[in-house]
mmCIF file of C-alpha atoms and ligand atoms in Angstrom:
data_model
loop_
_atom_site.group_PDB
_atom_site.id
_atom_site.type_symbol
_atom_site.label_atom_id
_atom_site.label_comp_id
_atom_site.label_asym_id
_atom_site.label_seq_id
_atom_site.Cartn_x
_atom_site.Cartn_y
_atom_site.Cartn_z
ATOM 1 C CA MET A 870 53.183 -16.644 110.118
ATOM 2 C CA LYS A 871 54.639 -13.456 111.631
ATOM 3 C CA ASN A 872 56.638 -12.567 108.522
ATOM 4 C CA LEU A 873 53.865 -13.093 106.020
ATOM 5 C CA PRO A 874 52.374 -9.970 104.394
ATOM 6 C CA PRO A 875 49.228 -8.634 106.127
ATOM 7 C CA VAL A 876 45.770 -9.616 104.917
ATOM 8 C CA ILE A 877 42.516 -7.691 105.167
ATOM 9 C CA ALA A 878 39.627 -10.154 104.788
ATOM 10 C CA ILE A 879 36.332 -8.765 103.511
ATOM 11 C CA ASP A 880 33.429 -11.204 103.439
ATOM 12 C CA GLY A 881 29.780 -10.694 102.728
ATOM 13 C CA PRO A 882 26.742 -11.730 100.710
ATOM 14 C CA THR A 883 26.284 -11.312 96.993
ATOM 15 C CA ALA A 884 25.982 -7.747 95.633
ATOM 16 C CA SER A 885 26.923 -6.238 98.991
ATOM 17 C CA GLY A 886 29.477 -4.014 97.260
ATOM 18 C CA LYS A 887 32.390 -5.842 98.879
ATOM 19 C CA GLY A 888 34.191 -6.203 95.539
ATOM 20 C CA THR A 889 34.123 -2.464 94.884
ATOM 21 C CA VAL A 890 35.081 -1.600 98.453
ATOM 22 C CA ALA A 891 37.808 -4.266 98.668
ATOM 23 C CA SER A 892 39.464 -3.262 95.392
ATOM 24 C CA LEU A 893 39.433 0.441 96.363
ATOM 25 C CA VAL A 894 40.924 -0.334 99.791
ATOM 26 C CA ALA A 895 43.627 -2.385 98.039
ATOM 27 C CA GLU A 896 44.340 0.489 95.642
ATOM 28 C CA LYS A 897 44.613 3.055 98.463
ATOM 29 C CA LEU A 898 47.040 0.857 100.418
ATOM 30 C CA GLY A 899 48.971 -0.340 97.355
ATOM 31 C CA PHE A 900 48.006 -3.914 98.286
ATOM 32 C CA HIS A 901 47.161 -6.824 95.996
ATOM 33 C CA TYR A 902 43.527 -7.771 95.572
ATOM 34 C CA LEU A 903 41.908 -11.216 95.498
ATOM 35 C CA ASP A 904 38.380 -11.574 94.127
ATOM 36 C CA SER A 905 37.794 -15.148 95.314
ATOM 37 C CA GLY A 906 34.244 -15.182 93.907
ATOM 38 C CA ALA A 907 35.799 -14.863 90.431
ATOM 39 C CA LEU A 908 37.567 -18.195 91.016
ATOM 40 C CA TYR A 909 34.276 -19.950 91.791
ATOM 41 C CA ARG A 910 32.723 -18.238 88.773
ATOM 42 C CA LEU A 911 35.616 -19.504 86.605
ATOM 43 C CA VAL A 912 34.988 -23.072 87.744
ATOM 44 C CA ALA A 913 31.265 -22.551 87.059
ATOM 45 C CA LEU A 914 31.954 -21.317 83.530
ATOM 46 C CA ALA A 915 34.504 -24.037 82.767
ATOM 47 C CA SER A 916 32.160 -26.738 84.075
ATOM 48 C CA GLN A 917 29.352 -25.404 81.932
ATOM 49 C CA ASN A 918 31.596 -25.370 78.837
ATOM 50 C CA ALA A 919 32.759 -28.918 79.584
ATOM 51 C CA SER A 920 29.198 -30.111 80.422
ATOM 52 C CA VAL A 921 30.224 -31.291 83.895
ATOM 53 C CA ASP A 922 27.257 -31.939 86.193
ATOM 54 C CA PRO A 923 27.150 -29.189 88.883
ATOM 55 C CA GLN A 924 26.306 -31.909 91.434
ATOM 56 C CA ASN A 925 29.414 -33.978 90.694
ATOM 57 C CA GLY A 926 31.892 -32.773 93.352
ATOM 58 C CA PRO A 927 34.804 -35.112 92.539
ATOM 59 C CA GLU A 928 34.742 -34.290 88.830
ATOM 60 C CA LEU A 929 34.405 -30.556 89.520
ATOM 61 C CA GLY A 930 37.378 -30.773 91.880
ATOM 62 C CA ILE A 931 39.511 -32.340 89.150
ATOM 63 C CA LEU A 932 38.404 -29.678 86.680
ATOM 64 C CA ALA A 933 39.150 -26.871 89.175
ATOM 65 C CA LYS A 934 42.696 -28.199 89.764
ATOM 66 C CA LYS A 935 43.440 -28.193 86.040
ATOM 67 C CA LEU A 936 42.242 -24.677 85.222
ATOM 68 C CA ALA A 937 44.790 -22.250 83.795
ATOM 69 C CA ILE A 938 43.671 -18.995 85.388
ATOM 70 C CA SER A 939 45.353 -15.611 85.162
ATOM 71 C CA PHE A 940 44.482 -12.101 86.268
ATOM 72 C CA LYS A 941 46.148 -9.468 84.086
ATOM 73 C CA ASN A 942 45.521 -5.688 84.015
ATOM 74 C CA GLY A 943 41.903 -6.026 85.091
ATOM 75 C CA GLN A 944 41.308 -8.924 82.692
ATOM 76 C CA ILE A 945 40.492 -12.476 83.763
ATOM 77 C CA LEU A 946 41.790 -15.222 81.498
ATOM 78 C CA LEU A 947 40.696 -18.853 81.457
ATOM 79 C CA ASN A 948 42.952 -21.059 79.340
ATOM 80 C CA SER A 949 44.126 -17.824 77.584
ATOM 81 C CA GLU A 950 40.570 -16.741 76.743
ATOM 82 C CA ASP A 951 39.291 -13.408 78.085
ATOM 83 C CA VAL A 952 36.254 -14.308 80.229
ATOM 84 C CA THR A 953 36.071 -11.070 82.267
ATOM 85 C CA GLU A 954 32.512 -10.338 81.108
ATOM 86 C CA ALA A 955 31.325 -13.933 80.692
ATOM 87 C CA ILE A 956 31.833 -14.831 84.368
ATOM 88 C CA ARG A 957 29.705 -11.863 85.542
ATOM 89 C CA LYS A 958 26.491 -13.199 84.023
ATOM 90 C CA GLU A 959 23.697 -13.980 86.508
ATOM 91 C CA ASN A 960 23.438 -17.645 85.454
ATOM 92 C CA ILE A 961 27.170 -18.121 86.101
ATOM 93 C CA GLY A 962 26.816 -16.502 89.555
ATOM 94 C CA LEU A 963 24.008 -18.901 90.397
ATOM 95 C CA ARG A 964 25.977 -21.886 89.092
ATOM 96 C CA ALA A 965 29.004 -20.699 91.096
ATOM 97 C CA SER A 966 26.981 -20.795 94.303
ATOM 98 C CA VAL A 967 25.975 -24.407 93.485
ATOM 99 C CA ILE A 968 29.456 -25.726 92.601
ATOM 100 C CA ALA A 969 30.882 -23.896 95.662
ATOM 101 C CA LEU A 970 28.956 -26.332 97.880
ATOM 102 C CA HIS A 971 31.459 -29.111 97.091
ATOM 103 C CA PRO A 972 34.436 -29.494 99.456
ATOM 104 C CA GLU A 973 36.477 -30.840 96.473
ATOM 105 C CA VAL A 974 36.065 -27.515 94.660
ATOM 106 C CA ARG A 975 36.889 -25.441 97.772
ATOM 107 C CA GLU A 976 39.979 -27.568 98.419
ATOM 108 C CA ALA A 977 41.172 -27.239 94.802
ATOM 109 C CA LEU A 978 40.986 -23.427 95.000
ATOM 110 C CA MET A 979 42.784 -23.146 98.337
ATOM 111 C CA SER A 980 46.380 -22.865 97.115
ATOM 112 C CA VAL A 981 45.473 -20.413 94.324
ATOM 113 C CA GLN A 982 43.960 -18.139 96.972
ATOM 114 C CA HIS A 983 46.983 -18.415 99.272
ATOM 115 C CA SER A 984 49.274 -17.546 96.352
ATOM 116 C CA PHE A 985 47.786 -14.021 96.263
ATOM 117 C CA ARG A 986 49.360 -13.214 99.633
ATOM 118 C CA VAL A 987 52.302 -11.227 98.357
ATOM 119 C CA ALA A 988 54.100 -8.154 99.831
ATOM 120 C CA PRO A 989 53.204 -5.482 100.701
ATOM 121 C CA GLY A 990 49.811 -7.019 101.552
ATOM 122 C CA LEU A 991 46.506 -8.390 100.349
ATOM 123 C CA VAL A 992 42.857 -7.427 100.451
ATOM 124 C CA ALA A 993 40.833 -10.610 99.925
ATOM 125 C CA ASP A 994 37.115 -10.612 99.243
ATOM 126 C CA GLY A 995 34.710 -13.556 99.410
ATOM 127 C CA ARG A 996 32.593 -15.613 101.774
ATOM 128 C CA ASP A 997 35.168 -17.503 103.857
ATOM 129 C CA MET A 998 38.258 -15.286 103.689
ATOM 130 C CA ALA A 999 38.243 -14.608 107.445
ATOM 131 C CA SER A 1000 36.948 -17.986 108.604
ATOM 132 C CA VAL A 1001 38.874 -20.479 106.424
ATOM 133 C CA ILE A 1002 41.367 -19.072 103.925
ATOM 134 C CA PHE A 1003 43.069 -16.327 105.980
ATOM 135 C CA PRO A 1004 41.963 -16.910 109.599
ATOM 136 C CA GLU A 1005 44.972 -14.892 110.803
ATOM 137 C CA ALA A 1006 43.938 -11.768 108.812
ATOM 138 C CA VAL A 1007 44.847 -8.550 110.666
ATOM 139 C CA LEU A 1008 41.441 -7.083 109.924
ATOM 140 C CA LYS A 1009 38.225 -9.033 109.286
ATOM 141 C CA VAL A 1010 35.235 -7.197 107.869
ATOM 142 C CA PHE A 1011 31.754 -8.551 107.225
ATOM 143 C CA LEU A 1012 30.284 -6.163 104.701
ATOM 144 C CA THR A 1013 26.565 -6.362 104.167
ATOM 145 C CA ALA A 1014 23.382 -4.513 103.192
ATOM 146 C CA THR A 1015 19.704 -5.433 103.134
ATOM 147 C CA ALA A 1016 18.572 -7.780 100.342
ATOM 148 C CA GLU A 1017 16.441 -4.955 98.903
ATOM 149 C CA ALA A 1018 19.356 -2.494 98.819
ATOM 150 C CA ARG A 1019 21.576 -5.120 97.176
ATOM 151 C CA ALA A 1020 18.971 -6.066 94.559
ATOM 152 C CA GLU A 1021 18.535 -2.409 93.699
ATOM 153 C CA ARG A 1022 22.297 -1.907 93.296
ATOM 154 C CA ARG A 1023 22.556 -4.953 91.027
ATOM 155 C CA TYR A 1024 19.543 -3.692 89.040
ATOM 156 C CA LYS A 1025 21.150 -0.286 88.474
ATOM 157 C CA GLN A 1026 24.457 -1.905 87.434
ATOM 158 C CA LEU A 1027 22.738 -4.095 84.844
ATOM 159 C CA ILE A 1028 20.593 -1.281 83.446
ATOM 160 C CA ALA A 1029 23.684 0.953 83.193
ATOM 161 C CA LYS A 1030 25.314 -1.787 81.109
ATOM 162 C CA GLY A 1031 22.263 -1.906 78.836
ATOM 163 C CA ILE A 1032 21.250 -5.356 80.150
ATOM 164 C CA SER A 1033 17.504 -5.661 80.815
ATOM 165 C CA ALA A 1034 16.546 -6.928 84.273
ATOM 166 C CA LYS A 1035 13.576 -7.249 86.601
ATOM 167 C CA LEU A 1036 14.030 -6.072 90.159
ATOM 168 C CA GLU A 1037 11.796 -8.774 91.662
ATOM 169 C CA ASN A 1038 13.662 -11.552 89.824
ATOM 170 C CA LEU A 1039 17.001 -10.183 90.994
ATOM 171 C CA LEU A 1040 15.756 -10.027 94.579
ATOM 172 C CA HIS A 1041 14.507 -13.606 94.374
ATOM 173 C CA ASP A 1042 17.804 -14.945 92.889
ATOM 174 C CA LEU A 1043 19.829 -13.055 95.445
ATOM 175 C CA GLN A 1044 17.805 -14.442 98.371
ATOM 176 C CA GLU A 1045 18.189 -17.944 96.920
ATOM 177 C CA ARG A 1046 21.972 -17.509 96.730
ATOM 178 C CA ASP A 1047 22.146 -16.016 100.229
ATOM 179 C CA ALA A 1048 20.294 -19.039 101.606
ATOM 180 C CA ARG A 1049 22.573 -21.500 99.769
ATOM 181 C CA ASP A 1050 25.814 -19.669 100.662
ATOM 182 C CA SER A 1051 24.816 -19.378 104.344
ATOM 183 C CA SER A 1052 23.397 -22.836 104.973
ATOM 184 C CA ARG A 1053 26.000 -25.036 103.264
ATOM 185 C CA GLY A 1054 28.125 -27.394 105.328
ATOM 186 C CA ALA A 1055 31.479 -26.431 103.774
ATOM 187 C CA ALA A 1056 32.728 -22.948 104.696
ATOM 188 C CA PRO A 1057 29.343 -21.219 105.003
ATOM 189 C CA LEU A 1058 28.980 -17.462 104.773
ATOM 190 C CA LEU A 1059 29.120 -16.214 108.343
ATOM 191 C CA VAL A 1060 30.395 -13.396 110.499
ATOM 192 C CA ALA A 1061 33.782 -14.800 111.547
ATOM 193 C CA ASP A 1062 35.078 -14.572 115.088
ATOM 194 C CA GLY A 1063 36.544 -11.129 115.599
ATOM 195 C CA ALA A 1064 35.015 -9.680 112.411
ATOM 196 C CA LYS A 1065 33.625 -6.157 112.336
ATOM 197 C CA VAL A 1066 30.227 -5.792 110.667
ATOM 198 C CA LEU A 1067 29.850 -2.956 108.157
ATOM 199 C CA GLU A 1068 26.210 -2.297 107.180
ATOM 200 C CA THR A 1069 26.332 -0.346 103.905
ATOM 201 C CA SER A 1070 22.642 0.082 102.970
ATOM 202 C CA GLU A 1071 22.867 3.769 103.899
ATOM 203 C CA LEU A 1072 26.566 4.334 103.134
ATOM 204 C CA SER A 1073 28.255 5.635 99.991
ATOM 205 C CA ILE A 1074 31.182 3.664 98.560
ATOM 206 C CA ASP A 1075 33.584 6.366 99.793
ATOM 207 C CA GLN A 1076 32.198 6.143 103.334
ATOM 208 C CA ALA A 1077 32.522 2.347 103.346
ATOM 209 C CA VAL A 1078 36.115 2.519 102.029
ATOM 210 C CA LYS A 1079 37.044 5.147 104.600
ATOM 211 C CA THR A 1080 35.607 3.058 107.451
ATOM 212 C CA VAL A 1081 37.661 0.005 106.416
ATOM 213 C CA LEU A 1082 40.823 2.115 106.037
ATOM 214 C CA ASP A 1083 40.273 3.704 109.481
ATOM 215 C CA TRP A 1084 39.790 0.248 111.036
ATOM 216 C CA TYR A 1085 42.963 -0.988 109.358
ATOM 217 C CA GLN A 1086 45.013 2.038 110.493
ATOM 218 C CA SER A 1087 43.887 1.517 114.077
ATOM 219 C CA LYS A 1088 44.805 -2.192 113.887
ATOM 220 C CA ALA A 1089 48.163 -1.465 112.260
ATOM 221 C CA ALA A 1090 49.010 1.293 114.786
HETATM 222 O O1 LIG B 1263 31.144 -12.987 95.223
HETATM 223 P P1 LIG B 1263 30.508 -13.609 93.991
HETATM 224 O O2 LIG B 1263 29.040 -13.264 93.844
HETATM 225 O O3 LIG B 1263 31.279 -13.333 92.744
HETATM 226 O O4 LIG B 1263 30.597 -15.205 94.239
HETATM 227 C C1 LIG B 1263 29.960 -16.147 93.415
HETATM 228 C C2 LIG B 1263 29.651 -17.408 94.208
HETATM 229 O O5 LIG B 1263 30.873 -18.066 94.562
HETATM 230 C C3 LIG B 1263 28.917 -17.194 95.531
HETATM 231 O O6 LIG B 1263 27.501 -17.277 95.390
HETATM 232 C C4 LIG B 1263 29.422 -18.296 96.424
HETATM 233 C C5 LIG B 1263 30.770 -18.646 95.858
HETATM 234 N N1 LIG B 1263 31.890 -18.169 96.689
HETATM 235 C C6 LIG B 1263 32.269 -18.969 97.744
HETATM 236 O O7 LIG B 1263 31.632 -19.979 97.993
HETATM 237 N N2 LIG B 1263 33.354 -18.632 98.487
HETATM 238 C C7 LIG B 1263 34.039 -17.511 98.236
HETATM 239 N N3 LIG B 1263 35.099 -17.210 98.981
HETATM 240 C C8 LIG B 1263 33.647 -16.658 97.170
HETATM 241 C C9 LIG B 1263 32.554 -17.011 96.423
#
């Protein structure tokens, strides 16, 4: 374990901004970046395309093991098709939180996630990075914000992309996903032992990034 590259684990609920913060921290440190939610979204999309029942854990596990996934220059490819935009749709996010309930799916994605741990280091974002995938992470952050602040951020993102959205629907979907992600038996979303909580409702992205970098420097020192 001692010689493995360091990992910074950043977990948190949907739309907490952890993806933005984690990728900026990775960029500043020159580390690799793992968006583990994208993997669950890829399984969700593939299962939808293949008409696999989102309740069928064993079949989803088989599908997840067979997926040809690659991350290249900011693009996400599934069986050589660019699905970068397709996996960000709200219905795929909701489906991802349903298929993520199955231990077979979580197990199938384990080795892909471990394979991202490459020198000089990794920033991994998700729900169970600190608790299950990288329990020996040097720094564990639980990044969160109120449901209202998160719904508003998601709303602004969608409107900026020219996608119409209703704030109350977004808030409802987000609370539904929070409840499912937190209450499931397999690797629930939780504040891991030793994790530092970063409440970002009142913070800018720069302030959140700086806080994580300061925490990392003090751990690394
Ligand atoms: O972070 P995200 O919104 O892209 O994640 C989509 C869904 O994937 C989320 O609702 C739950 C699931 N997920 C998970 O179960 N474990 C992870 N490490 C990352 C995501």
